[in-house]
Tab-separated table of C-alpha atoms in Angstrom:
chain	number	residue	atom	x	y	z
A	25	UNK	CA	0.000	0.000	0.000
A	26	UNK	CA	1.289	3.258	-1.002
A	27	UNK	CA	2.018	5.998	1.846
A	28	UNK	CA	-0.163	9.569	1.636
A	29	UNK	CA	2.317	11.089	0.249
A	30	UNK	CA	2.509	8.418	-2.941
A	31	UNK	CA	-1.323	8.035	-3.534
A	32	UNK	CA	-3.208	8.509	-6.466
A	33	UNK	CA	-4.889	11.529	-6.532
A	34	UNK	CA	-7.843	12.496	-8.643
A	35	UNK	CA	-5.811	13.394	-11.752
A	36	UNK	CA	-3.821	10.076	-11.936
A	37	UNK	CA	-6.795	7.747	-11.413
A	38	UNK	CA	-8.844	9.242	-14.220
A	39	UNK	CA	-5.465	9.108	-16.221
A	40	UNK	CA	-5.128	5.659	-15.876
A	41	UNK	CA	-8.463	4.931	-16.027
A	42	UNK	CA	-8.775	6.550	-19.163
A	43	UNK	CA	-5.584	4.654	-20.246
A	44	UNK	CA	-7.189	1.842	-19.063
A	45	UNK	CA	-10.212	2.009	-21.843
A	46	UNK	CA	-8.302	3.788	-24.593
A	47	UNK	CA	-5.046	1.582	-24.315
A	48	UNK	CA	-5.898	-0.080	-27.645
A	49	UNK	CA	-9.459	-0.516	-27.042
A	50	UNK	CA	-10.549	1.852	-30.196
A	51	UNK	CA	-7.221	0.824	-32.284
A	52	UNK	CA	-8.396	-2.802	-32.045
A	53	UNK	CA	-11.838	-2.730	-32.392
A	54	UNK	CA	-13.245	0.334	-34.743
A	55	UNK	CA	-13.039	-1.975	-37.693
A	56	UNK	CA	-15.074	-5.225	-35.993
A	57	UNK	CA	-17.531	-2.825	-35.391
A	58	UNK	CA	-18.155	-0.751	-38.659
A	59	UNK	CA	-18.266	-4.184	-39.895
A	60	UNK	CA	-21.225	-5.259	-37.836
A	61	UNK	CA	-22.660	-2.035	-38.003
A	62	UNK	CA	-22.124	-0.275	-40.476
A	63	UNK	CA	-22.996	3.998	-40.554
A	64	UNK	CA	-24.560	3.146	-36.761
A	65	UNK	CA	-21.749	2.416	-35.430
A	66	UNK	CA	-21.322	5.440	-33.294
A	67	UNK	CA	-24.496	4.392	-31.918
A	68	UNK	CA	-22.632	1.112	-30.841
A	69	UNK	CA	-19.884	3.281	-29.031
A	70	UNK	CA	-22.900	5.148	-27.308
A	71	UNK	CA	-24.980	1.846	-25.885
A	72	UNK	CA	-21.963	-0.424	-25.143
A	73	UNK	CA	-20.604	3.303	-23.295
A	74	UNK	CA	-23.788	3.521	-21.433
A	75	UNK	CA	-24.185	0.422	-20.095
A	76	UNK	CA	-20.532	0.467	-19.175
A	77	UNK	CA	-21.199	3.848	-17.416
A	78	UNK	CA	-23.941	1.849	-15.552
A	79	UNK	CA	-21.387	-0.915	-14.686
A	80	UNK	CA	-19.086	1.852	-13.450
A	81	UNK	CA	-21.320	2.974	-11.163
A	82	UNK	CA	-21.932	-0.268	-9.955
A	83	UNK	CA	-18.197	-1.141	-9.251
A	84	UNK	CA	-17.593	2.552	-7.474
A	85	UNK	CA	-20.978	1.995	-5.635
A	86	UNK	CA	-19.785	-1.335	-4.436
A	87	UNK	CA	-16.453	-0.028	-3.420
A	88	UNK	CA	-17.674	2.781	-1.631
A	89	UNK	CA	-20.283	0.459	0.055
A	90	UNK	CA	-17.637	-2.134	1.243
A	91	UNK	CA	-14.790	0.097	2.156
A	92	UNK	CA	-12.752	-1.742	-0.728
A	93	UNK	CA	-11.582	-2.319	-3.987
A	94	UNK	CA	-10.829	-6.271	-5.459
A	95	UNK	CA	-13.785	-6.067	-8.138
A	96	UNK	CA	-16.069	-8.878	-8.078
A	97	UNK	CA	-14.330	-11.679	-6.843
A	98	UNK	CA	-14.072	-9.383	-3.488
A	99	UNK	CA	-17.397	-7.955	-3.740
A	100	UNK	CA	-19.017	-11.608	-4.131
A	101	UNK	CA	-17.537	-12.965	-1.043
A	102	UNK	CA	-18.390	-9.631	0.745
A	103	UNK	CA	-21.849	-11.406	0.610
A	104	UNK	CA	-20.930	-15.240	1.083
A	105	UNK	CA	-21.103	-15.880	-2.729
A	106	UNK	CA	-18.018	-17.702	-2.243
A	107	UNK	CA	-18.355	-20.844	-5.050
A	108	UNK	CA	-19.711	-18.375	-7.320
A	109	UNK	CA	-17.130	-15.357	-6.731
A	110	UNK	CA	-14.299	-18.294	-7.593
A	111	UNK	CA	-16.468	-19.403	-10.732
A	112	UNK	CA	-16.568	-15.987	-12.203
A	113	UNK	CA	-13.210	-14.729	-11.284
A	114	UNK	CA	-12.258	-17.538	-14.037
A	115	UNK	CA	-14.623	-15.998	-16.111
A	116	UNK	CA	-13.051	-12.904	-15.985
A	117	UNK	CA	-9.187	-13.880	-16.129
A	118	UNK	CA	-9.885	-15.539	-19.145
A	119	UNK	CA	-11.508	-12.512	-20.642
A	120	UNK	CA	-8.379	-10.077	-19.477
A	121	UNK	CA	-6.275	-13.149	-20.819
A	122	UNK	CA	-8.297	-12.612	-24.271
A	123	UNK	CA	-8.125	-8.388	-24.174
A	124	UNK	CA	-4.113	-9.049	-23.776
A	125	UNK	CA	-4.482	-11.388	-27.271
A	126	UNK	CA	-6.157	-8.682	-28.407
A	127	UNK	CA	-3.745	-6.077	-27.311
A	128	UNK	CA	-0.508	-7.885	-28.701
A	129	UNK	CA	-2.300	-8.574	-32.119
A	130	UNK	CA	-3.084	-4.633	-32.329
A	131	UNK	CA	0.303	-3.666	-31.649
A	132	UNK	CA	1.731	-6.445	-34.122
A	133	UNK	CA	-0.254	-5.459	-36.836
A	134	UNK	CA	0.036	-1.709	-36.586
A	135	UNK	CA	3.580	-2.348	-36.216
A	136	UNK	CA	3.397	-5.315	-39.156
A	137	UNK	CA	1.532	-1.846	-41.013
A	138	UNK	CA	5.104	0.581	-41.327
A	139	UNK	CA	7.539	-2.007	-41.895
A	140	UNK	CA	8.866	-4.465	-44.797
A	141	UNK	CA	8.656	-7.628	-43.370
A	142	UNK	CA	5.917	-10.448	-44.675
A	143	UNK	CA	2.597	-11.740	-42.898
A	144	UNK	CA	4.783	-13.507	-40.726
A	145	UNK	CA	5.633	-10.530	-39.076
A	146	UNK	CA	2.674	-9.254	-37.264
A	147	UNK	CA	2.048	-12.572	-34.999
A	148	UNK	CA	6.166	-12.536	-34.393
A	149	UNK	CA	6.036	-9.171	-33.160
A	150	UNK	CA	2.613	-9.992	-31.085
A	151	UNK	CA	4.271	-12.863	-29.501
A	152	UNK	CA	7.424	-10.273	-28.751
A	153	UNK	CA	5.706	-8.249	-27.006
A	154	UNK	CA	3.729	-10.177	-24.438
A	155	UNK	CA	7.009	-11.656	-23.981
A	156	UNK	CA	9.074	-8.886	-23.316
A	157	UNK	CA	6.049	-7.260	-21.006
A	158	UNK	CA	6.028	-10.605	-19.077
A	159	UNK	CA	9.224	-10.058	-18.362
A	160	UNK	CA	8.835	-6.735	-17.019
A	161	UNK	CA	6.500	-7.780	-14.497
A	162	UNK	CA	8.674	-10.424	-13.599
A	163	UNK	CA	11.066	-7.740	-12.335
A	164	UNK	CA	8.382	-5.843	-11.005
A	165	UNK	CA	8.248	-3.266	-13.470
A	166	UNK	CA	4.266	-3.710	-13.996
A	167	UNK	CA	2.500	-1.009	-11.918
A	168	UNK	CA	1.545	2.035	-13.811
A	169	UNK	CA	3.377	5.255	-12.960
A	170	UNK	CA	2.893	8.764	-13.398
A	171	UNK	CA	4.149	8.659	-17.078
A	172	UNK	CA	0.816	7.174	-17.457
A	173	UNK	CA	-0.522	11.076	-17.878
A	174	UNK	CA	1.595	12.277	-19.939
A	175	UNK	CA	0.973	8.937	-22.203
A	176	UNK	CA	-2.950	9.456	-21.933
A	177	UNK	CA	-2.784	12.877	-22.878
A	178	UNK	CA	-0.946	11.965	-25.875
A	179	UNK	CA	-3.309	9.516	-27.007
A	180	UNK	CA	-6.337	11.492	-26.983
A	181	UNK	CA	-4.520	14.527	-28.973
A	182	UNK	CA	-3.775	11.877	-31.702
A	183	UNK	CA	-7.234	10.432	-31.432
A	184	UNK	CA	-8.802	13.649	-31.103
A	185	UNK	CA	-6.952	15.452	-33.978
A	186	UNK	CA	-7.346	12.728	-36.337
A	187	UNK	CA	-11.163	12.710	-35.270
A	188	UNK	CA	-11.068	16.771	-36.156
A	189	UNK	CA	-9.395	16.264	-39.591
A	190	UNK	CA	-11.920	14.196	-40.891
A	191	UNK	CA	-15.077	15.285	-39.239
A	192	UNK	CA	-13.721	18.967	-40.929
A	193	UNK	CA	-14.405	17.533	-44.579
A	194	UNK	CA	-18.024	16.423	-43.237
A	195	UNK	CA	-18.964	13.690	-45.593
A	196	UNK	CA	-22.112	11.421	-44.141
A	197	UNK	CA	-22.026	9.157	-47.297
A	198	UNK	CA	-18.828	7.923	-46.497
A	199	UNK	CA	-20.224	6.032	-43.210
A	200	UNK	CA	-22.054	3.611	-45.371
A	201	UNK	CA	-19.699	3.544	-47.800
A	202	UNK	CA	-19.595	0.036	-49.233
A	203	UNK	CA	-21.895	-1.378	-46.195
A	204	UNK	CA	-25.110	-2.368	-46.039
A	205	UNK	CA	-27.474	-0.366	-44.547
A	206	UNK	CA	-29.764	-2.306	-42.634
A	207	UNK	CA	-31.553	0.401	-39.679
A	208	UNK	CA	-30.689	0.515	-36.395
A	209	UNK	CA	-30.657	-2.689	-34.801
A	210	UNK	CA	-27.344	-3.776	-36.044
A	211	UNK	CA	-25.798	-1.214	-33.683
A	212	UNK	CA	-27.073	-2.867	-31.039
A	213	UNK	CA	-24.871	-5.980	-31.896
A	214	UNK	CA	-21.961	-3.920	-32.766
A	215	UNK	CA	-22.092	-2.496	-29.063
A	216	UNK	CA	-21.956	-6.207	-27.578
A	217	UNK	CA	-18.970	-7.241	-29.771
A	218	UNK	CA	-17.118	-3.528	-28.968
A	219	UNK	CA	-17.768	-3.949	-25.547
A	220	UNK	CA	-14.101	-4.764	-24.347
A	221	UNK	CA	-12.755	-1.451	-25.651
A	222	UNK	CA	-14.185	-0.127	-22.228
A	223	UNK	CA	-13.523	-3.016	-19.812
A	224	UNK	CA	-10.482	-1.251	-18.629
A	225	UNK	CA	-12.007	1.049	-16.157
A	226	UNK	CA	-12.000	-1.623	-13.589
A	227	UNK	CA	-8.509	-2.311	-13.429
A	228	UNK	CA	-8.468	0.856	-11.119
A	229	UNK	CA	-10.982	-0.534	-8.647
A	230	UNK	CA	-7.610	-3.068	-7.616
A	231	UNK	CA	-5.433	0.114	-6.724
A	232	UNK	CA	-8.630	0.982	-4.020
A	233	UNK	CA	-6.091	1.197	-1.137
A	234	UNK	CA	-3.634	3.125	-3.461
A	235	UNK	CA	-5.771	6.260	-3.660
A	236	UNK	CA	-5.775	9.010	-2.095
A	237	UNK	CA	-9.809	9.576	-0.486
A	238	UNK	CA	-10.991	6.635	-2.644
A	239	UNK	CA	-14.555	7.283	-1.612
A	240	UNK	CA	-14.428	10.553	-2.988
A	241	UNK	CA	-11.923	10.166	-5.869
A	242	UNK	CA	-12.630	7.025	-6.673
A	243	UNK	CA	-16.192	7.578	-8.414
A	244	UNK	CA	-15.221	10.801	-9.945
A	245	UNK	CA	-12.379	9.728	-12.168
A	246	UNK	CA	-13.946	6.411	-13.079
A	247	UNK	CA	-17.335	8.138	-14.081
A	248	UNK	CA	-16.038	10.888	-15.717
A	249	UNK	CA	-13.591	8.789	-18.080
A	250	UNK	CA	-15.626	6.973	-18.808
A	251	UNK	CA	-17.908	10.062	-19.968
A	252	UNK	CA	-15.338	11.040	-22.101
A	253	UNK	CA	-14.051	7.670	-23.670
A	254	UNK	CA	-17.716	7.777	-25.122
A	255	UNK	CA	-16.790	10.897	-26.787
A	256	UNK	CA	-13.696	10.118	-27.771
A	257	UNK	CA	-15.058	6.764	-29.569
A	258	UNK	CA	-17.564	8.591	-31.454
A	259	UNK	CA	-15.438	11.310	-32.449
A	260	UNK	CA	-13.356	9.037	-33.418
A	261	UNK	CA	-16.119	6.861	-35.694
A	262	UNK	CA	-17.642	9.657	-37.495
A	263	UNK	CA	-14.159	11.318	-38.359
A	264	UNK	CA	-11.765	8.663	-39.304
A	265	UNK	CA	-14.763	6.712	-41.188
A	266	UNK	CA	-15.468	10.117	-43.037
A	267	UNK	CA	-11.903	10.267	-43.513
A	268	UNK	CA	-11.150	7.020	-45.599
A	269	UNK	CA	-14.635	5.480	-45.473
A	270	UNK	CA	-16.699	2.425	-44.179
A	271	UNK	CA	-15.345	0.465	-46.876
A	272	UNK	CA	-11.993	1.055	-46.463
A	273	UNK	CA	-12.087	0.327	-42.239
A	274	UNK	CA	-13.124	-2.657	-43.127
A	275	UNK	CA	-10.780	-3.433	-45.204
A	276	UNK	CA	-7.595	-2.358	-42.951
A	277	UNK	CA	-9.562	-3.190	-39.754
A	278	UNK	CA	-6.282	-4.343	-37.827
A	279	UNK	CA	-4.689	-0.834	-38.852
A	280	UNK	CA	-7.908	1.237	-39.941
A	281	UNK	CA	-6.570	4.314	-38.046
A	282	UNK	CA	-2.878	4.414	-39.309
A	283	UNK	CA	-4.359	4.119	-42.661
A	284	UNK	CA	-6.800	7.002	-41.542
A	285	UNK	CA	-3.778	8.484	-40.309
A	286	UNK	CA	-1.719	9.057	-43.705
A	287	UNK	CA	-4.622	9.666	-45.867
A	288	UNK	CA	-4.843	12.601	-43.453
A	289	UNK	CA	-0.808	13.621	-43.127
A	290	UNK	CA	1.026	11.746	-45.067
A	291	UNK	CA	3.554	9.562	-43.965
A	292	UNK	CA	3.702	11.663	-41.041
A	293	UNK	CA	0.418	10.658	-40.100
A	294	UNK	CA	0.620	6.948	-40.764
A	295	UNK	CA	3.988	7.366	-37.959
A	296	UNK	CA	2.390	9.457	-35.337
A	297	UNK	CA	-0.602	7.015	-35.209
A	298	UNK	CA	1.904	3.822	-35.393
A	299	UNK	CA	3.221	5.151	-32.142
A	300	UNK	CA	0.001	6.077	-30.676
A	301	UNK	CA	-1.038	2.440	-31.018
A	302	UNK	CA	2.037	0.789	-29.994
A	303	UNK	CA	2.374	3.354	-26.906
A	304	UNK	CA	-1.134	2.469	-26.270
A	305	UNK	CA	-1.222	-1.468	-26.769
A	306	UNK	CA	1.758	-1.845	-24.765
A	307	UNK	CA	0.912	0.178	-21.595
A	308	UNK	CA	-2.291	-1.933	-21.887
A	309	UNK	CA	-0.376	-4.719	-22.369
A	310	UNK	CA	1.501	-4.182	-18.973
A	311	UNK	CA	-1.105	-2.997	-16.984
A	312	UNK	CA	-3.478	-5.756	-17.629
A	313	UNK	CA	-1.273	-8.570	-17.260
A	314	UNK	CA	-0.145	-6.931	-13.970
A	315	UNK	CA	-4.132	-6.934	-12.971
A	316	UNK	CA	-4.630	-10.158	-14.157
A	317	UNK	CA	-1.450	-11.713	-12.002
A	318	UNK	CA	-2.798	-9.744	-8.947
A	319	UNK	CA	-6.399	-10.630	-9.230
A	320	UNK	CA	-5.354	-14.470	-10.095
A	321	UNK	CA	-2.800	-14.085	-6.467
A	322	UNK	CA	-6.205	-12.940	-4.612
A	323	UNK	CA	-8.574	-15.601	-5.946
A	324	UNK	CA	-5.654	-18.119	-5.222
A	325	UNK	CA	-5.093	-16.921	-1.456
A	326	UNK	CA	-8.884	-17.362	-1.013
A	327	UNK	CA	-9.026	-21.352	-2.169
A	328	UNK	CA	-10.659	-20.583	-5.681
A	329	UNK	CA	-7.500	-21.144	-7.684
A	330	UNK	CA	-4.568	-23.730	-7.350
A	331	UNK	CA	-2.226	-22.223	-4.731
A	332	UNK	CA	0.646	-22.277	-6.716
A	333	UNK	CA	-0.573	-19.720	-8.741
A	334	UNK	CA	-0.411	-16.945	-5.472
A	335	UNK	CA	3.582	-18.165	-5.363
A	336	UNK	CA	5.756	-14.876	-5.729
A	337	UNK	CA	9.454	-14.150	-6.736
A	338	UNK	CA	11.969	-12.456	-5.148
A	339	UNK	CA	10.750	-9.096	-5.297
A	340	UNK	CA	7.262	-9.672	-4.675
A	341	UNK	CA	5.461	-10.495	-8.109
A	342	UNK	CA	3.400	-13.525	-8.853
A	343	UNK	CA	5.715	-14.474	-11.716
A	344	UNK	CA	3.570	-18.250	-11.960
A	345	UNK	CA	0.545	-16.402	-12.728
A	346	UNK	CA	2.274	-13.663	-14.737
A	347	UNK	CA	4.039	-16.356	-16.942
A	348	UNK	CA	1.291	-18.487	-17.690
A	349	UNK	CA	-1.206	-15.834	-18.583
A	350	UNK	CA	1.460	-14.212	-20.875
A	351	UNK	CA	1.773	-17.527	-22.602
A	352	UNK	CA	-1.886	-18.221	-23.053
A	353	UNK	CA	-2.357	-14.457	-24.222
A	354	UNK	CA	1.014	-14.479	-26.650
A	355	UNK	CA	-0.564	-18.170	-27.812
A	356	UNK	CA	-4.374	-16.682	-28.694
A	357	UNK	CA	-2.717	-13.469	-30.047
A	358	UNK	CA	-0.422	-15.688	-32.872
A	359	UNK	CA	-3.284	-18.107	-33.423
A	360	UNK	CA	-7.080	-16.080	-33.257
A	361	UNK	CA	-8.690	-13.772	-35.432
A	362	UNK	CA	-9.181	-10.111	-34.192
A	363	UNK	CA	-12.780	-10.041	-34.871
A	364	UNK	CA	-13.327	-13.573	-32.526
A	365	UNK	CA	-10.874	-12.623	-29.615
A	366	UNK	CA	-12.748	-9.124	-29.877
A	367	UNK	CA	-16.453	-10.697	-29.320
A	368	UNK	CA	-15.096	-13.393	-27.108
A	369	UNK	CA	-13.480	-11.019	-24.304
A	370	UNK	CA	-16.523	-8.762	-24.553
A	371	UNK	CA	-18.941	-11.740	-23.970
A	372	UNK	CA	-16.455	-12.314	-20.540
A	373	UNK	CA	-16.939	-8.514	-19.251
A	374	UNK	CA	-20.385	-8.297	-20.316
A	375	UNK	CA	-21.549	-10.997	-17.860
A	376	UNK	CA	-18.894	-9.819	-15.472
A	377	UNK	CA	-20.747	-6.356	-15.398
A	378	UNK	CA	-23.736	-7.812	-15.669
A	379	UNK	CA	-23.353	-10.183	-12.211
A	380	UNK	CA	-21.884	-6.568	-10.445
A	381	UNK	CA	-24.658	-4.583	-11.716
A	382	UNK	CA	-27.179	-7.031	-10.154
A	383	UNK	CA	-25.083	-7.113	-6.765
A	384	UNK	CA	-25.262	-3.848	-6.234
A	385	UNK	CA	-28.771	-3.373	-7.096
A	386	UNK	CA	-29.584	-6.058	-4.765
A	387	UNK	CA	-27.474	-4.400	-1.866
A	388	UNK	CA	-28.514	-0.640	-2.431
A	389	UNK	CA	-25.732	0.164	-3.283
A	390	UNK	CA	-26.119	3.601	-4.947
A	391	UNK	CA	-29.446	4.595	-7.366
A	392	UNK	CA	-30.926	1.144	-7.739
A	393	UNK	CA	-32.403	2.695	-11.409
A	394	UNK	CA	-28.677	2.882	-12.337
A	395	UNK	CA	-27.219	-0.463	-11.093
A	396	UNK	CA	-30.648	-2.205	-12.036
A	397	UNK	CA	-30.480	-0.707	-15.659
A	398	UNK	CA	-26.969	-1.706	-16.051
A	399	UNK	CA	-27.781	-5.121	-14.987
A	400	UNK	CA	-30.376	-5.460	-17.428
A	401	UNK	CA	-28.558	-3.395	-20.598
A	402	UNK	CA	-25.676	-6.447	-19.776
A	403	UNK	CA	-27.624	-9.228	-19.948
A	404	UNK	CA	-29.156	-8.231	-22.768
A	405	UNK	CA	-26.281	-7.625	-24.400
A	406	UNK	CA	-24.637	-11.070	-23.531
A	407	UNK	CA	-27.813	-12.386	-25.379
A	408	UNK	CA	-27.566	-10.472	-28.175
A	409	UNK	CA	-23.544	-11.304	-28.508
A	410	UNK	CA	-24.583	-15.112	-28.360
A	411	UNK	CA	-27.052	-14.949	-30.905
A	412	UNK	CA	-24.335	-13.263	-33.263
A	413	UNK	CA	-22.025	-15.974	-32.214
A	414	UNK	CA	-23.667	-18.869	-32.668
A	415	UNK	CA	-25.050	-17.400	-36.227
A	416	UNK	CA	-21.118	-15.848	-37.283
A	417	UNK	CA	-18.714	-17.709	-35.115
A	418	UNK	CA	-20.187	-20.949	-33.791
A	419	UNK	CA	-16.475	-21.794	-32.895
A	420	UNK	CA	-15.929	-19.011	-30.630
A	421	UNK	CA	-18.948	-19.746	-29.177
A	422	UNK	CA	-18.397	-23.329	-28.252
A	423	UNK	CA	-14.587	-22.313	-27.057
A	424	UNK	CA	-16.463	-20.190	-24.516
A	425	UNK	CA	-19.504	-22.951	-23.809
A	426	UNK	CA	-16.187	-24.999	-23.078
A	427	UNK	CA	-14.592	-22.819	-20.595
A	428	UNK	CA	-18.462	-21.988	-18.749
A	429	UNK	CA	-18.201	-25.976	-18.743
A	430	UNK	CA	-14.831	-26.269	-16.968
A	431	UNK	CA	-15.743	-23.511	-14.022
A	432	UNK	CA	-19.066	-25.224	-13.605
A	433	UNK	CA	-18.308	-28.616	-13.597
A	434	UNK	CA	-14.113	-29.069	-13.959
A	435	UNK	CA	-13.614	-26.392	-11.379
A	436	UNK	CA	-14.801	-27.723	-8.613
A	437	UNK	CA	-13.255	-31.307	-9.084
A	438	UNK	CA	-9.526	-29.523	-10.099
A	439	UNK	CA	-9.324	-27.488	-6.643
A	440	UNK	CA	-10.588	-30.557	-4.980
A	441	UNK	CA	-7.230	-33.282	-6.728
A	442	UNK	CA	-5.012	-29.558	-6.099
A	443	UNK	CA	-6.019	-29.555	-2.038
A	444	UNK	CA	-5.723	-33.290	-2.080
A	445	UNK	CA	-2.230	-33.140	-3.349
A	446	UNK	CA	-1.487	-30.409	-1.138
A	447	UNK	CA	-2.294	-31.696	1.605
A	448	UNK	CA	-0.368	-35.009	0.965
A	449	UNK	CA	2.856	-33.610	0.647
A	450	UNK	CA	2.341	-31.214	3.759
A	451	UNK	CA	1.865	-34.845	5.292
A	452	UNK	CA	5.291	-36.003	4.012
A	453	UNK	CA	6.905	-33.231	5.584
């Protein structure tokens, strides 16, 4: 725990949980999206950023409630949910486990994007970088700092000024440029599938204890990011699609905005966005896998993991946890599709946020018409992401019917052989 004088004050927790949200979410997703749907799809950014408003509230709520952070594996036992806290904290590492695929395929691509080297390249230099970050967190390197500003503020000029260029030529034809146009209601699939571009928020729940008057603070900068990630996203939609058109996003969808980017400045353009996205995918990168390790640590100490998993290094890190995670992430990352690890970690969050929504609507905890209506817009949205699965990506779908299968029923029967085990060789000794 950090000392008064080294807490997070308001400034640096709605940095980093802007970071959190922006940190590739919008370079790896605008192009799964405009795919799905089409000139809407600001009007995906909109109800996937509402309903993750609503889950914000409901994590801050919760926090406030309890007197601390931990997200919903902490939030669940708060209340005795103890089988079912363990259950879905699985749930949810294998979704941040996904976003890090995700992540590392971005910043492979985008990199893949400026330099001469074949198709091979982009999954190399995925698999490079989840192994060099794992490797920072093995030394302990993995908690954001206070570079994280000065990185966030970058991001959002790029983002923003790119946004500006092309919403300046204002072209509305180019949104449903080469797209079917088919009403409304594919938006509200395109804002299940985007959903994981604003799951980071609640990586800043875990630093609770790290901030300075988290009851105050803590809502504030989480709320109000998440406010303006909406607006970024949108911005972002409507100008880079007027920009190069729907077509064409499609088309590049792993780099849509460095090809955005030089159609607006040249080769300067195509750079300065190259290192927005790799800036961006690898502080994301870091920061997740150093959640992940941490949450995986906490859901190990309290029986719902194997213990070896909470084992630590030298200087404190959960380098088990943080290696195998890395793996699994650098393994999805050279294998998956963008558009399936996209859906598939959104699916995870969605009834994540869904299951804290209800939790603290049940409890009170804050305006039950915000919590309930998050819990609701969630669900709903974890429906409508199945139906598109099981109609686009059946294989995705079982893959995730699999894992729901091995925390219901494997689960229970692993911990059970891992405690057996355990307790044999404490016997020996």
């Amino acid at each position: 725990m950090a000392d008064g004088r080294h807490k997070l004050n308001l400034s640096q927790t709605w940095s980093m949980a802007v970071g959190g949200m922006v940190g590739g979410g919008i370079f790896s997703t605008l192009g799964v999206v405009v795919a799905i749907a089409g000139s809407w799809t600001w009007l995906s950014f909109v109800v996937a950023g509402l309903i993750a408003l609503a889950a914000g509230y409901g994590y801050v709520s919760l926090a406030a409630q309890y007197g601390e952070g931990g997200g919903a594996f902490t939030f669940l036992r708060r209340v005795d949910a103890n089988e079912f806290a363990g259950g879905l904290s699985w749930i949810l590492i294998v979704g941040y486990v996904l976003t890090n695929a995700v992540y590392a395929s971005t910043f492979g691509q985008y990199l893949g994007h400026v330099t001469p080297f074949g198709a091979w390249f982009p999954r190399v230099a995925a698999v490079a970088i989840m192994g060099g970050f794992v490797a920072l967190n093995l030394r302990g390197v993995g908690a954001a700092g206070v570079v994280e500003v000065v990185l966030v503020w970058f991001k959002l000029i790029v983002l923003v000024g790119l946004a500006a260029w092309g919403l300046s030529r204002w072209n509305p034809d180019m949104l449903s440029r080469g797209v079917p146009t088919e009403g409304v209601a594919p938006a509200l699939f395109g804002a299940a599938s985007v959903f994981m571009a604003y799951e980071g928020f609640q990586l800043i729940t875990y630093d609770y204890d790290d901030i300075r008057d988290p009851q105050t603070v803590l809502p504030r900068a989480v709320l109000s990011a998440i406010v303006v990630v909406i607006v970024v996203y949108v911005l972002v939609a409507l100008g880079t699609t007027m920009l190069i058109g729907a077509d064409q996003i499609i088309a590049h969808k792993e780099v849509a905005l460095a090809v955005a980017g030089k159609k607006a400045m040249g080769s300067g353009g195509l750079v300065l966005v190259t290192v927005a996205a790799a800036f961006s995918t690898g502080s994301a990168i870091n920061s997740t896998l150093f959640a992940t390790a941490r949450l995986a640590r906490t859901v190990a100490r309290g029986g719902e993991l194997p213990a070896r998993l909470a084992h630590e290094n030298a200087v404190g890190i959960p380098d088990r946890a943080v290696v195998g995670f890395g793996v699994a992430a650098a393994v999805l990352a050279a294998l998956g599709s963008l558009t399936t690890l996209v859906e598939a970690a959104s699916l995870a969050f969605l009834a994540t946020f869904a299951v804290v929504c209800a939790l603290a609507y049940r409890e009170r905890a804050g305006f039950r018409l915000a919590t309930g209506a998050g819990a609701v817009g969630a669900a709903a949205a974890v429906i409508a992401l199945i139906t598109r699965l099981a109609e686009n990506d059946p294989l995705a779908l079982a893959f995730l019917a699999g894992i729901v299968l091995v925390v219901v029923v494997g689960r229970p029967a692993l911990l059970r052989r891992v405690r057996t085990l355990h307790a044999r060789e404490e016997n020996r000794e």
